[in-house]
CSV table of C-alpha atoms in Angstrom, one decimal:
chain,number,residue,atom,x,y,z
A,1265,UNK,CA,-102.3,-80.1,8.6
A,1266,UNK,CA,-99.0,-79.0,7.0
A,1267,UNK,CA,-98.5,-76.3,4.3
A,1268,UNK,CA,-95.6,-77.6,2.1
A,1269,UNK,CA,-93.8,-76.0,-0.7
A,1270,UNK,CA,-92.6,-78.6,-3.3
A,1271,UNK,CA,-90.2,-76.1,-5.0
A,1272,UNK,CA,-88.6,-75.0,-1.8
A,1273,UNK,CA,-89.7,-71.3,-1.8
A,1274,UNK,CA,-90.5,-71.6,2.0
A,1275,UNK,CA,-90.1,-74.2,4.8
A,1276,UNK,CA,-93.2,-76.2,5.6
A,1277,UNK,CA,-95.6,-74.6,8.1
A,1278,UNK,CA,-97.9,-76.4,10.5
A,1279,UNK,CA,-101.3,-74.9,10.5
A,1280,UNK,CA,-104.5,-76.0,12.3
A,1281,UNK,CA,-106.6,-73.0,13.3
A,1282,UNK,CA,-107.0,-69.3,12.5
A,1283,UNK,CA,-105.8,-67.4,9.5
A,1284,UNK,CA,-102.5,-67.8,7.6
A,1285,UNK,CA,-101.7,-65.0,5.2
A,1286,UNK,CA,-99.4,-65.5,2.3
A,1287,UNK,CA,-97.7,-62.7,0.3
A,1288,UNK,CA,-94.5,-60.8,-0.4
A,1289,UNK,CA,-94.9,-58.3,2.4
A,1290,UNK,CA,-92.7,-58.8,5.5
A,1291,UNK,CA,-94.6,-59.7,8.7
A,1292,UNK,CA,-97.2,-62.0,7.1
A,1293,UNK,CA,-97.6,-65.5,8.3
A,1294,UNK,CA,-95.8,-66.7,5.2
A,1295,UNK,CA,-93.7,-64.0,3.5
A,1296,UNK,CA,-92.1,-65.0,0.1
A,1297,UNK,CA,-90.5,-62.0,-1.6
A,1298,UNK,CA,-89.3,-62.1,-5.2
A,1299,UNK,CA,-91.6,-64.7,-6.7
A,1300,UNK,CA,-94.3,-62.6,-8.2
A,1301,UNK,CA,-96.6,-62.5,-5.2
A,1302,UNK,CA,-98.8,-59.5,-4.3
A,1303,UNK,CA,-98.2,-57.8,-1.0
A,1304,UNK,CA,-101.1,-59.9,0.4
A,1305,UNK,CA,-101.8,-62.6,-2.2
A,1306,UNK,CA,-104.1,-65.0,-0.3
A,1307,UNK,CA,-105.2,-66.3,3.1
A,1308,UNK,CA,-105.9,-69.8,4.3
A,1309,UNK,CA,-108.5,-69.9,7.0
A,1310,UNK,CA,-109.4,-72.8,9.3
A,1311,UNK,CA,-112.5,-72.4,11.5
A,1312,UNK,CA,-115.5,-74.5,12.6
A,1313,UNK,CA,-116.9,-74.4,9.0
A,1314,UNK,CA,-113.8,-76.1,7.6
A,1315,UNK,CA,-110.8,-75.0,5.6
A,1316,UNK,CA,-111.1,-72.0,3.2
A,1317,UNK,CA,-109.1,-70.0,0.7
A,1318,UNK,CA,-109.7,-66.3,0.5
A,1319,UNK,CA,-108.3,-64.1,-2.2
A,1320,UNK,CA,-108.2,-60.3,-1.9
A,1321,UNK,CA,-110.2,-58.5,-4.6
A,1322,UNK,CA,-108.3,-58.0,-7.8
A,1323,UNK,CA,-105.5,-60.4,-7.0
A,1324,UNK,CA,-104.5,-62.4,-10.1
A,1325,UNK,CA,-102.8,-65.8,-10.6
A,1326,UNK,CA,-104.6,-67.9,-7.9
A,1327,UNK,CA,-105.4,-71.5,-8.9
A,1328,UNK,CA,-106.8,-74.4,-6.9
A,1329,UNK,CA,-106.1,-77.8,-8.5
A,1330,UNK,CA,-105.5,-75.9,-11.8
A,1331,UNK,CA,-108.9,-74.1,-11.6
A,1332,UNK,CA,-108.8,-70.3,-11.1
A,1333,UNK,CA,-110.2,-68.8,-7.9
A,1334,UNK,CA,-111.3,-65.2,-7.7
A,1335,UNK,CA,-112.7,-64.7,-4.2
A,1336,UNK,CA,-113.2,-67.8,-2.0
A,1337,UNK,CA,-112.9,-71.6,-2.3
A,1338,UNK,CA,-113.4,-74.6,0.0
A,1339,UNK,CA,-110.1,-76.5,0.6
A,1340,UNK,CA,-109.4,-80.1,1.6
A,1341,UNK,CA,-106.2,-81.9,2.6
A,1342,UNK,CA,-104.3,-82.9,-0.6
A,1343,UNK,CA,-105.2,-79.7,-2.6
A,1344,UNK,CA,-102.6,-77.9,-4.5
A,1345,UNK,CA,-102.5,-74.1,-4.7
A,1346,UNK,CA,-100.7,-72.1,-7.3
A,1347,UNK,CA,-100.0,-68.5,-6.3
A,1348,UNK,CA,-98.3,-67.1,-9.4
A,1349,UNK,CA,-95.0,-69.0,-9.4
A,1350,UNK,CA,-95.4,-70.5,-5.9
A,1351,UNK,CA,-96.9,-73.9,-5.3
A,1352,UNK,CA,-98.4,-74.8,-1.9
A,1353,UNK,CA,-99.7,-78.3,-1.1
A,1354,UNK,CA,-102.0,-78.9,1.9
A,1355,UNK,CA,-100.6,-82.1,3.4
A,1356,UNK,CA,-101.5,-84.4,6.2
A,1357,UNK,CA,-99.4,-83.4,9.1
A,1358,UNK,CA,-99.2,-87.0,10.3
A,1359,UNK,CA,-98.2,-89.1,7.4
A,1360,UNK,CA,-97.7,-92.1,9.7
A,1361,UNK,CA,-101.4,-92.4,10.1
A,1362,UNK,CA,-101.8,-93.6,6.5
A,1363,UNK,CA,-101.7,-97.4,6.6
A,1364,UNK,CA,-99.4,-98.8,3.9
A,1365,UNK,CA,-99.9,-102.5,4.8
A,1366,UNK,CA,-102.4,-103.8,2.2
A,1367,UNK,CA,-103.7,-107.4,1.5
A,1368,UNK,CA,-101.3,-109.4,-0.8
A,1369,UNK,CA,-103.9,-109.8,-3.6
A,1370,UNK,CA,-107.0,-108.2,-5.0
A,1371,UNK,CA,-110.3,-109.4,-3.7
A,1372,UNK,CA,-112.6,-111.8,-5.5
A,1373,UNK,CA,-115.5,-110.5,-7.5
A,1374,UNK,CA,-118.4,-109.2,-5.4
A,1375,UNK,CA,-121.4,-111.5,-5.3
A,1376,UNK,CA,-124.5,-110.0,-6.8
A,1377,UNK,CA,-126.1,-109.5,-3.3
A,1378,UNK,CA,-123.2,-107.3,-2.2
A,1379,UNK,CA,-123.1,-105.0,-5.2
A,1380,UNK,CA,-125.1,-102.4,-3.2
A,1381,UNK,CA,-122.2,-102.0,-0.9
A,1382,UNK,CA,-119.9,-101.4,-3.8
A,1383,UNK,CA,-122.2,-98.9,-5.4
A,1384,UNK,CA,-122.1,-96.6,-2.4
A,1385,UNK,CA,-118.2,-96.4,-2.5
A,1386,UNK,CA,-117.0,-94.3,-5.4
A,1387,UNK,CA,-114.1,-92.3,-6.7
A,1388,UNK,CA,-115.0,-88.8,-7.8
A,1389,UNK,CA,-112.8,-86.8,-10.2
A,1390,UNK,CA,-111.9,-83.4,-8.9
A,1391,UNK,CA,-109.4,-82.3,-11.6
A,1392,UNK,CA,-108.2,-83.6,-14.9
A,1393,UNK,CA,-110.2,-85.2,-17.8
A,1394,UNK,CA,-112.4,-87.1,-15.4
A,1395,UNK,CA,-113.5,-84.0,-13.4
A,1396,UNK,CA,-117.1,-84.6,-12.1
A,1397,UNK,CA,-117.2,-88.2,-13.0
A,1398,UNK,CA,-117.8,-91.0,-10.5
A,1399,UNK,CA,-116.4,-94.6,-10.6
A,1400,UNK,CA,-118.1,-97.1,-8.3
A,1401,UNK,CA,-115.9,-99.9,-6.7
A,1402,UNK,CA,-118.2,-102.8,-7.5
A,1403,UNK,CA,-115.1,-104.2,-9.2
A,1404,UNK,CA,-111.4,-103.5,-9.2
A,1405,UNK,CA,-110.6,-100.2,-11.0
A,1406,UNK,CA,-107.3,-99.9,-12.8
A,1407,UNK,CA,-105.9,-96.5,-13.6
A,1408,UNK,CA,-103.4,-95.8,-16.3
A,1409,UNK,CA,-102.8,-94.7,-19.9
A,1410,UNK,CA,-103.5,-98.0,-21.5
A,1411,UNK,CA,-106.7,-98.0,-23.5
A,1412,UNK,CA,-108.1,-101.0,-21.6
A,1413,UNK,CA,-107.8,-99.4,-18.2
A,1414,UNK,CA,-111.1,-98.8,-16.3
A,1415,UNK,CA,-110.0,-95.2,-15.7
A,1416,UNK,CA,-108.1,-94.2,-18.8
A,1417,UNK,CA,-105.8,-91.2,-18.5
A,1418,UNK,CA,-103.9,-90.3,-21.6
A,1419,UNK,CA,-100.9,-88.8,-19.9
A,1420,UNK,CA,-97.2,-89.8,-20.5
A,1421,UNK,CA,-96.5,-89.1,-16.8
A,1422,UNK,CA,-98.5,-92.2,-15.9
A,1423,UNK,CA,-97.6,-95.8,-16.5
A,1424,UNK,CA,-99.6,-98.1,-18.8
A,1425,UNK,CA,-101.1,-99.6,-15.6
A,1426,UNK,CA,-100.4,-97.1,-12.9
A,1427,UNK,CA,-102.4,-98.3,-9.9
A,1428,UNK,CA,-105.7,-99.9,-9.0
A,1429,UNK,CA,-108.4,-99.4,-6.4
A,1430,UNK,CA,-109.9,-102.4,-4.6
A,1431,UNK,CA,-112.8,-102.8,-2.1
A,1432,UNK,CA,-112.0,-105.3,0.7
A,1433,UNK,CA,-115.2,-105.4,2.8
A,1434,UNK,CA,-115.3,-102.0,4.4
A,1435,UNK,CA,-111.8,-101.0,3.4
A,1436,UNK,CA,-110.6,-99.4,0.2
A,1437,UNK,CA,-107.0,-100.2,-1.0
A,1438,UNK,CA,-104.8,-98.3,-3.4
A,1439,UNK,CA,-102.2,-100.7,-5.0
A,1440,UNK,CA,-99.3,-99.6,-7.2
A,1441,UNK,CA,-99.0,-101.7,-10.3
A,1442,UNK,CA,-95.7,-100.4,-11.7
A,1443,UNK,CA,-92.4,-100.4,-9.8
A,1444,UNK,CA,-91.4,-96.9,-8.8
A,1445,UNK,CA,-94.7,-95.4,-9.8
A,1446,UNK,CA,-96.5,-94.0,-6.8
A,1447,UNK,CA,-99.4,-91.7,-6.0
A,1448,UNK,CA,-100.0,-89.0,-3.4
A,1449,UNK,CA,-102.7,-89.4,-0.7
A,1450,UNK,CA,-103.6,-86.2,1.1
A,1451,UNK,CA,-100.3,-84.7,0.0
A,1452,UNK,CA,-98.2,-87.6,1.2
A,1453,UNK,CA,-96.4,-89.7,-1.4
A,1454,UNK,CA,-97.2,-93.4,-1.2
A,1455,UNK,CA,-96.9,-96.6,-3.2
A,1456,UNK,CA,-99.7,-98.6,-1.5
A,1457,UNK,CA,-102.2,-97.4,1.1
A,1458,UNK,CA,-105.4,-98.2,2.9
A,1459,UNK,CA,-107.8,-95.3,2.1
A,1460,UNK,CA,-110.5,-93.6,4.2
A,1461,UNK,CA,-113.5,-91.6,3.1
A,1462,UNK,CA,-112.6,-88.0,2.1
A,1463,UNK,CA,-109.0,-89.0,1.1
A,1464,UNK,CA,-107.7,-87.1,-2.0
A,1465,UNK,CA,-105.6,-89.3,-4.3
A,1466,UNK,CA,-103.3,-87.5,-6.8
A,1467,UNK,CA,-101.7,-89.2,-9.8
A,1468,UNK,CA,-99.5,-86.5,-11.5
A,1469,UNK,CA,-102.1,-83.7,-11.9
A,1470,UNK,CA,-105.1,-86.0,-11.9
A,1471,UNK,CA,-107.1,-85.9,-8.6
A,1472,UNK,CA,-109.8,-88.1,-7.2
A,1473,UNK,CA,-111.7,-88.0,-3.9
A,1474,UNK,CA,-112.9,-91.2,-2.2
A,1475,UNK,CA,-116.5,-91.1,-1.2
A,1476,UNK,CA,-117.8,-93.9,1.0
A,1477,UNK,CA,-120.8,-93.2,3.4
A,1478,UNK,CA,-120.6,-95.5,6.4
A,1479,UNK,CA,-117.0,-96.7,5.8
A,1480,UNK,CA,-114.6,-96.3,8.8
A,1481,UNK,CA,-112.6,-93.1,8.9
A,1482,UNK,CA,-108.9,-93.2,9.5
A,1483,UNK,CA,-108.2,-94.6,12.9
A,1484,UNK,CA,-111.6,-96.4,13.2
A,1485,UNK,CA,-111.6,-100.2,13.3
A,1486,UNK,CA,-115.1,-100.9,12.0
A,1487,UNK,CA,-117.6,-99.3,9.7
A,1488,UNK,CA,-120.5,-97.3,11.0
A,1489,UNK,CA,-123.6,-99.5,10.8
A,1490,UNK,CA,-126.7,-97.7,9.6
A,1491,UNK,CA,-129.7,-99.2,11.2
A,1492,UNK,CA,-132.8,-99.5,9.1
A,1493,UNK,CA,-135.4,-96.7,9.6
A,1494,UNK,CA,-138.3,-97.7,11.8
A,1495,UNK,CA,-141.8,-96.3,11.5
A,1496,UNK,CA,-143.4,-94.8,14.7
A,1497,UNK,CA,-146.9,-94.7,13.2
A,1498,UNK,CA,-148.9,-96.9,11.1
A,1499,UNK,CA,-151.9,-95.6,9.1
A,1500,UNK,CA,-154.7,-98.1,8.2
A,1501,UNK,CA,-155.4,-98.5,4.5
A,1502,UNK,CA,-158.6,-96.8,3.3
A,1503,UNK,CA,-160.4,-98.0,0.3
A,1504,UNK,CA,-162.0,-95.0,-1.5
A,1505,UNK,CA,-164.5,-95.9,-4.3
A,1506,UNK,CA,-164.1,-93.9,-7.5
A,1507,UNK,CA,-167.1,-92.3,-9.2
A,1508,UNK,CA,-166.5,-94.3,-12.4
A,1509,UNK,CA,-166.6,-97.6,-10.5
A,1510,UNK,CA,-169.6,-96.9,-8.3
A,1511,UNK,CA,-171.7,-99.7,-9.7
A,1512,UNK,CA,-169.0,-102.2,-9.2
A,1513,UNK,CA,-169.1,-101.9,-5.4
A,1514,UNK,CA,-171.6,-103.9,-3.2
A,1515,UNK,CA,-174.8,-102.2,-2.3
A,1516,UNK,CA,-173.8,-101.9,1.4
A,1517,UNK,CA,-170.8,-99.6,0.5
A,1518,UNK,CA,-172.9,-97.4,-1.8
A,1519,UNK,CA,-175.7,-97.1,0.7
A,1520,UNK,CA,-173.4,-95.1,3.1
A,1521,UNK,CA,-173.3,-92.2,0.6
A,1522,UNK,CA,-177.1,-91.7,0.5
A,1523,UNK,CA,-179.0,-89.1,2.5
A,1524,UNK,CA,-179.8,-90.6,5.9
A,1525,UNK,CA,-183.4,-91.2,6.9
A,1526,UNK,CA,-185.0,-89.0,9.6
A,1527,UNK,CA,-184.1,-90.1,13.1
A,1528,UNK,CA,-186.6,-92.1,15.1
A,1529,UNK,CA,-188.9,-90.0,17.2
A,1530,UNK,CA,-188.8,-86.9,14.9
A,1531,UNK,CA,-192.1,-84.8,14.8
A,1532,UNK,CA,-193.9,-85.5,11.4
A,1533,UNK,CA,-196.1,-82.4,11.8
A,1534,UNK,CA,-193.2,-80.1,11.1
A,1535,UNK,CA,-193.0,-81.4,7.6
A,1536,UNK,CA,-196.7,-80.6,6.9
A,1537,UNK,CA,-196.2,-77.0,8.2
A,1538,UNK,CA,-193.4,-76.6,5.6
A,1539,UNK,CA,-195.6,-77.9,2.8
A,1540,UNK,CA,-198.5,-75.6,3.8
A,1541,UNK,CA,-196.2,-72.5,3.9
A,1542,UNK,CA,-194.8,-73.3,0.5
A,1543,UNK,CA,-198.4,-73.6,-0.9
A,1544,UNK,CA,-199.4,-70.2,0.5
A,1545,UNK,CA,-196.3,-68.6,-0.9
A,1546,UNK,CA,-197.0,-70.1,-4.4
A,1547,UNK,CA,-200.6,-68.8,-4.3
A,1548,UNK,CA,-199.5,-65.3,-3.4
A,1549,UNK,CA,-197.0,-65.2,-6.3
A,1550,UNK,CA,-199.6,-66.5,-8.8
A,1551,UNK,CA,-202.1,-63.8,-7.7
A,1552,UNK,CA,-199.5,-61.1,-8.1
A,1553,UNK,CA,-198.7,-62.2,-11.6
A,1554,UNK,CA,-202.3,-62.6,-12.7
A,1555,UNK,CA,-203.9,-59.5,-11.3
A,1556,UNK,CA,-201.2,-56.9,-11.4
A,1557,UNK,CA,-201.5,-56.2,-15.2
A,1558,UNK,CA,-205.3,-55.6,-14.8
A,1559,UNK,CA,-204.9,-53.2,-12.0
A,1560,UNK,CA,-202.4,-51.2,-14.1
A,1561,UNK,CA,-205.0,-51.0,-17.0
């Protein structure tokens, strides 16, 4: 990636790994005296987790895409940092990888059966009035300040019809609609471009991120095909009768819930011994209740 300074406070710096400190103190990775920066104003860190912004405690005037940052924030290519008076744009270090050769015309409307593919591809607003909103690409989406635009942005810096987003199979196209009106993709100014998932598109100060699970990333020639999930086990269906519907089931099904009969060959004499023992116990209790009051008298 490339750290660029649109206002010329510092030459561009290539940065891919480690920590890059920015401040007014001499000896830092990027030292910019005289522009209101603290001695150590912020650090940009690239590690296995991704790209991060770290702000020392108590440092004021740090904004990421116009939103204040106090401690840490996750960064992506195309973001804009404002450190007091200094602007830093995180740009793609290889702008030539952005394909600017687009189809000559917008695609036809998607058939109903292919709307599912369009729904999974969306633009998500990351700054500006559409922050947090998502726009699916089931149809061509026009961006501009005209009231009839699909993505309406009331900003004099944009044309009436600024640009449009199109889904061509597994490719997303950004097409400029007004001569001389361009956009910025991952920090690189463009007129037209073939986009990839994760790209950040900026129109003036309005930013969108393209989300498209399964679409080919930049440099790939085909989309990643997601095979349908297969089951490794199959459970047989079990019909369980409800208590309220007991009488509606055949007798054979209800019979299984009754107490089973004694097994063949069981000793019938054991049952009589139990009956006799119960009778003797009942007689003893009766005698105790009848004669015990008399004995006490």
